[in-house]
GROMACS .gro file of C-alpha atoms in nm:
model
  213
    1UNK     CA    1   0.794  -9.814  -1.149
    2UNK     CA    2   0.677 -10.149  -1.035
    3UNK     CA    3   0.904 -10.379  -0.833
    4UNK     CA    4   0.985 -10.728  -0.956
    5UNK     CA    5   0.892 -10.996  -0.713
    6UNK     CA    6   1.137 -11.275  -0.633
    7UNK     CA    7   1.059 -11.630  -0.744
    8UNK     CA    8   1.005 -11.887  -0.474
    9UNK     CA    9   1.103 -12.232  -0.594
   10UNK     CA   10   1.026 -12.539  -0.392
   11UNK     CA   11   1.124 -12.871  -0.538
   12UNK     CA   12   1.088 -13.210  -0.387
   13UNK     CA   13   1.329 -13.457  -0.537
   14UNK     CA   14   1.274 -13.821  -0.503
   15UNK     CA   15   1.435 -14.132  -0.638
   16UNK     CA   16   1.271 -14.453  -0.725
   17UNK     CA   17   1.477 -14.767  -0.756
   18UNK     CA   18   1.408 -15.038  -0.998
   19UNK     CA   19   1.417 -15.341  -0.776
   20UNK     CA   20   1.203 -15.648  -0.730
   21UNK     CA   21   0.925 -15.548  -0.497
   22UNK     CA   22   0.781 -15.758  -0.206
   23UNK     CA   23   0.438 -15.686  -0.056
   24UNK     CA   24   0.595 -15.466   0.198
   25UNK     CA   25   0.796 -15.304  -0.066
   26UNK     CA   26   0.488 -15.256  -0.281
   27UNK     CA   27   0.311 -15.076   0.001
   28UNK     CA   28   0.623 -14.880   0.066
   29UNK     CA   29   0.653 -14.794  -0.301
   30UNK     CA   30   0.286 -14.696  -0.317
   31UNK     CA   31   0.333 -14.472  -0.019
   32UNK     CA   32   0.640 -14.331  -0.187
   33UNK     CA   33   0.443 -14.271  -0.504
   34UNK     CA   34   0.169 -14.095  -0.313
   35UNK     CA   35   0.431 -13.891  -0.148
   36UNK     CA   36   0.583 -13.823  -0.489
   37UNK     CA   37   0.239 -13.719  -0.624
   38UNK     CA   38   0.187 -13.489  -0.331
   39UNK     CA   39   0.536 -13.349  -0.379
   40UNK     CA   40   0.471 -13.308  -0.751
   41UNK     CA   41   0.145 -13.131  -0.684
   42UNK     CA   42   0.321 -12.905  -0.431
   43UNK     CA   43   0.596 -12.844  -0.683
   44UNK     CA   44   0.332 -12.768  -0.950
   45UNK     CA   45   0.156 -12.529  -0.715
   46UNK     CA   46   0.485 -12.366  -0.622
   47UNK     CA   47   0.588 -12.327  -0.986
   48UNK     CA   48   0.242 -12.195  -1.075
   49UNK     CA   49   0.291 -11.929  -0.811
   50UNK     CA   50   0.638 -11.860  -0.944
   51UNK     CA   51   0.503 -11.847  -1.302
   52UNK     CA   52   0.236 -11.597  -1.188
   53UNK     CA   53   0.506 -11.395  -1.014
   54UNK     CA   54   0.717 -11.410  -1.329
   55UNK     CA   55   0.422 -11.295  -1.544
   56UNK     CA   56   0.346 -11.012  -1.301
   57UNK     CA   57   0.713 -10.918  -1.300
   58UNK     CA   58   0.722 -10.924  -1.682
   59UNK     CA   59   0.410 -10.708  -1.695
   60UNK     CA   60   0.558 -10.467  -1.442
   61UNK     CA   61   0.887 -10.459  -1.631
   62UNK     CA   62   0.705 -10.399  -1.961
   63UNK     CA   63   0.517 -10.111  -1.802
   64UNK     CA   64   0.842  -9.977  -1.656
   65UNK     CA   65   1.016 -10.011  -1.992
   66UNK     CA   66   0.723  -9.832  -2.160
   67UNK     CA   67   0.731  -9.561  -1.895
   68UNK     CA   68   1.108  -9.527  -1.942
   69UNK     CA   69   1.050  -9.495  -2.318
   70UNK     CA   70   0.793  -9.222  -2.256
   71UNK     CA   71   1.037  -9.051  -2.020
   72UNK     CA   72   1.313  -9.086  -2.282
   73UNK     CA   73   1.083  -8.934  -2.549
   74UNK     CA   74   0.991  -8.655  -2.306
   75UNK     CA   75   1.358  -8.597  -2.233
   76UNK     CA   76   1.432  -8.589  -2.608
   77UNK     CA   77   1.141  -8.346  -2.659
   78UNK     CA   78   1.263  -8.132  -2.373
   79UNK     CA   79   1.613  -8.143  -2.519
   80UNK     CA   80   1.475  -8.028  -2.855
   81UNK     CA   81   1.280  -7.752  -2.682
   82UNK     CA   82   1.593  -7.659  -2.487
   83UNK     CA   83   1.797  -7.645  -2.810
   84UNK     CA   84   1.524  -7.435  -2.973
   85UNK     CA   85   1.502  -7.206  -2.671
   86UNK     CA   86   1.881  -7.181  -2.658
   87UNK     CA   87   1.878  -7.080  -3.026
   88UNK     CA   88   1.603  -6.827  -2.958
   89UNK     CA   89   1.790  -6.695  -2.653
   90UNK     CA   90   2.108  -6.669  -2.860
   91UNK     CA   91   1.923  -6.465  -3.124
   92UNK     CA   92   1.767  -6.249  -2.855
   93UNK     CA   93   2.108  -6.204  -2.693
   94UNK     CA   94   2.246  -6.098  -3.031
   95UNK     CA   95   1.958  -5.854  -3.064
   96UNK     CA   96   2.022  -5.724  -2.712
   97UNK     CA   97   2.394  -5.682  -2.791
   98UNK     CA   98   2.302  -5.491  -3.108
   99UNK     CA   99   2.058  -5.272  -2.914
  100UNK     CA  100   2.319  -5.208  -2.643
  101UNK     CA  101   2.572  -5.114  -2.912
  102UNK     CA  102   2.317  -4.884  -3.076
  103UNK     CA  103   2.232  -4.721  -2.742
  104UNK     CA  104   2.604  -4.672  -2.664
  105UNK     CA  105   2.652  -4.512  -3.005
  106UNK     CA  106   2.350  -4.288  -2.940
  107UNK     CA  107   2.495  -4.200  -2.598
  108UNK     CA  108   2.827  -4.103  -2.760
  109UNK     CA  109   2.643  -3.893  -3.020
  110UNK     CA  110   2.426  -3.724  -2.758
  111UNK     CA  111   2.728  -3.661  -2.533
  112UNK     CA  112   2.891  -3.483  -2.826
  113UNK     CA  113   2.569  -3.288  -2.881
  114UNK     CA  114   2.568  -3.200  -2.512
  115UNK     CA  115   2.929  -3.081  -2.539
  116UNK     CA  116   2.842  -2.871  -2.845
  117UNK     CA  117   2.535  -2.735  -2.666
  118UNK     CA  118   2.747  -2.659  -2.360
  119UNK     CA  119   2.981  -2.452  -2.577
  120UNK     CA  120   2.678  -2.266  -2.714
  121UNK     CA  121   2.533  -2.230  -2.363
  122UNK     CA  122   2.864  -2.089  -2.236
  123UNK     CA  123   2.868  -1.846  -2.529
  124UNK     CA  124   2.506  -1.749  -2.459
  125UNK     CA  125   2.588  -1.701  -2.090
  126UNK     CA  126   2.874  -1.472  -2.191
  127UNK     CA  127   2.636  -1.283  -2.418
  128UNK     CA  128   2.386  -1.258  -2.132
  129UNK     CA  129   2.654  -1.116  -1.903
  130UNK     CA  130   2.755  -0.866  -2.173
  131UNK     CA  131   2.394  -0.770  -2.228
  132UNK     CA  132   2.341  -0.730  -1.854
  133UNK     CA  133   2.646  -0.502  -1.846
  134UNK     CA  134   2.503  -0.311  -2.143
  135UNK     CA  135   2.167  -0.286  -1.964
  136UNK     CA  136   2.340  -0.147  -1.653
  137UNK     CA  137   2.522   0.108  -1.870
  138UNK     CA  138   2.203   0.194  -2.058
  139UNK     CA  139   2.015   0.233  -1.728
  140UNK     CA  140   2.286   0.472  -1.607
  141UNK     CA  141   2.263   0.671  -1.930
  142UNK     CA  142   1.885   0.655  -1.910
  143UNK     CA  143   1.899   0.806  -1.562
  144UNK     CA  144   2.122   1.084  -1.696
  145UNK     CA  145   1.882   1.134  -1.986
  146UNK     CA  146   1.585   1.145  -1.748
  147UNK     CA  147   1.768   1.400  -1.536
  148UNK     CA  148   1.858   1.607  -1.841
  149UNK     CA  149   1.506   1.573  -1.975
  150UNK     CA  150   1.371   1.695  -1.643
  151UNK     CA  151   1.612   1.987  -1.656
  152UNK     CA  152   1.509   2.067  -2.011
  153UNK     CA  153   1.143   2.037  -1.915
  154UNK     CA  154   1.205   2.273  -1.626
  155UNK     CA  155   1.391   2.505  -1.861
  156UNK     CA  156   1.110   2.477  -2.114
  157UNK     CA  157   0.862   2.564  -1.841
  158UNK     CA  158   1.075   2.861  -1.751
  159UNK     CA  159   1.091   2.961  -2.115
  160UNK     CA  160   0.716   2.918  -2.144
  161UNK     CA  161   0.665   3.129  -1.833
  162UNK     CA  162   0.909   3.385  -1.973
  163UNK     CA  163   0.737   3.374  -2.311
  164UNK     CA  164   0.404   3.413  -2.137
  165UNK     CA  165   0.538   3.714  -1.953
  166UNK     CA  166   0.681   3.851  -2.279
  167UNK     CA  167   0.351   3.788  -2.451
  168UNK     CA  168   0.174   3.975  -2.175
  169UNK     CA  169   0.415   4.262  -2.203
  170UNK     CA  170   0.387   4.251  -2.580
  171UNK     CA  171   0.009   4.258  -2.563
  172UNK     CA  172   0.026   4.555  -2.325
  173UNK     CA  173   0.281   4.723  -2.550
  174UNK     CA  174   0.061   4.663  -2.854
  175UNK     CA  175  -0.237   4.797  -2.666
  176UNK     CA  176  -0.034   5.101  -2.554
  177UNK     CA  177   0.093   5.147  -2.908
  178UNK     CA  178  -0.259   5.132  -3.040
  179UNK     CA  179  -0.366   5.387  -2.781
  180UNK     CA  180  -0.070   5.607  -2.852
  181UNK     CA  181  -0.122   5.563  -3.226
  182UNK     CA  182  -0.477   5.677  -3.176
  183UNK     CA  183  -0.359   5.970  -2.969
  184UNK     CA  184  -0.087   6.043  -3.225
  185UNK     CA  185  -0.339   6.047  -3.505
  186UNK     CA  186  -0.561   6.278  -3.299
  187UNK     CA  187  -0.265   6.499  -3.224
  188UNK     CA  188  -0.164   6.499  -3.592
  189UNK     CA  189  -0.518   6.601  -3.687
  190UNK     CA  190  -0.505   6.882  -3.433
  191UNK     CA  191  -0.162   6.983  -3.565
  192UNK     CA  192  -0.292   6.987  -3.916
  193UNK     CA  193  -0.598   7.174  -3.803
  194UNK     CA  194  -0.401   7.435  -3.612
  195UNK     CA  195  -0.141   7.455  -3.884
  196UNK     CA  196  -0.416   7.535  -4.129
  197UNK     CA  197  -0.556   7.786  -3.882
  198UNK     CA  198  -0.212   7.939  -3.844
  199UNK     CA  199  -0.168   7.963  -4.222
  200UNK     CA  200  -0.499   8.136  -4.253
  201UNK     CA  201  -0.413   8.370  -3.968
  202UNK     CA  202  -0.079   8.456  -4.127
  203UNK     CA  203  -0.245   8.519  -4.461
  204UNK     CA  204  -0.501   8.748  -4.297
  205UNK     CA  205  -0.227   8.920  -4.107
  206UNK     CA  206  -0.034   8.986  -4.423
  207UNK     CA  207  -0.346   9.123  -4.590
  208UNK     CA  208  -0.411   9.360  -4.301
  209UNK     CA  209  -0.052   9.473  -4.309
  210UNK     CA  210  -0.077   9.554  -4.677
  211UNK     CA  211  -0.401   9.744  -4.624
  212UNK     CA  212  -0.253   9.947  -4.344
  213UNK     CA  213   0.050  10.039  -4.547
   0.00000   0.00000   0.00000
């Protein structure tokens, strides 16, 4: 902003009397008039300077007033922008509040889901413990079964060995029976043979007895 310059005013005031003039007075008056002209010229020069200062000051003030108007318009524009931004911020704040509310509601819902899941997890943990107890019991029974199975396998092996021995004895007995059957048949044939021989001998004997009698 430009600074207004102060006016410098220099005025020379003179008085002229209306009296009858003598020669000396004429010269004196002429000198006075010259002095008055010089004073007037000085006053004119001084006022010209002051007028120039006044014009410069007016120009500077006009520029300052224009600049102040521009600043005022800028301030008004900034105020409008501020109002618009405040409105936008208020809407965004409302949106943020709504989002926060939504997130809090989601948190409450998910906390409930977590609580429900925790109940299920606790139940599952109980089931796991029960199943682990069942597994321990089953493992114990399985060990008993394995032991019994081993015993039965040993017993089966013993039975198989016994059966093998019996089979061996049976085979030998069958072979002996076959041999003895063969011998029995041979003996039976001999018996039959000698029985027939004996019958013939008895018949001959009876015939000889009859002839001798």
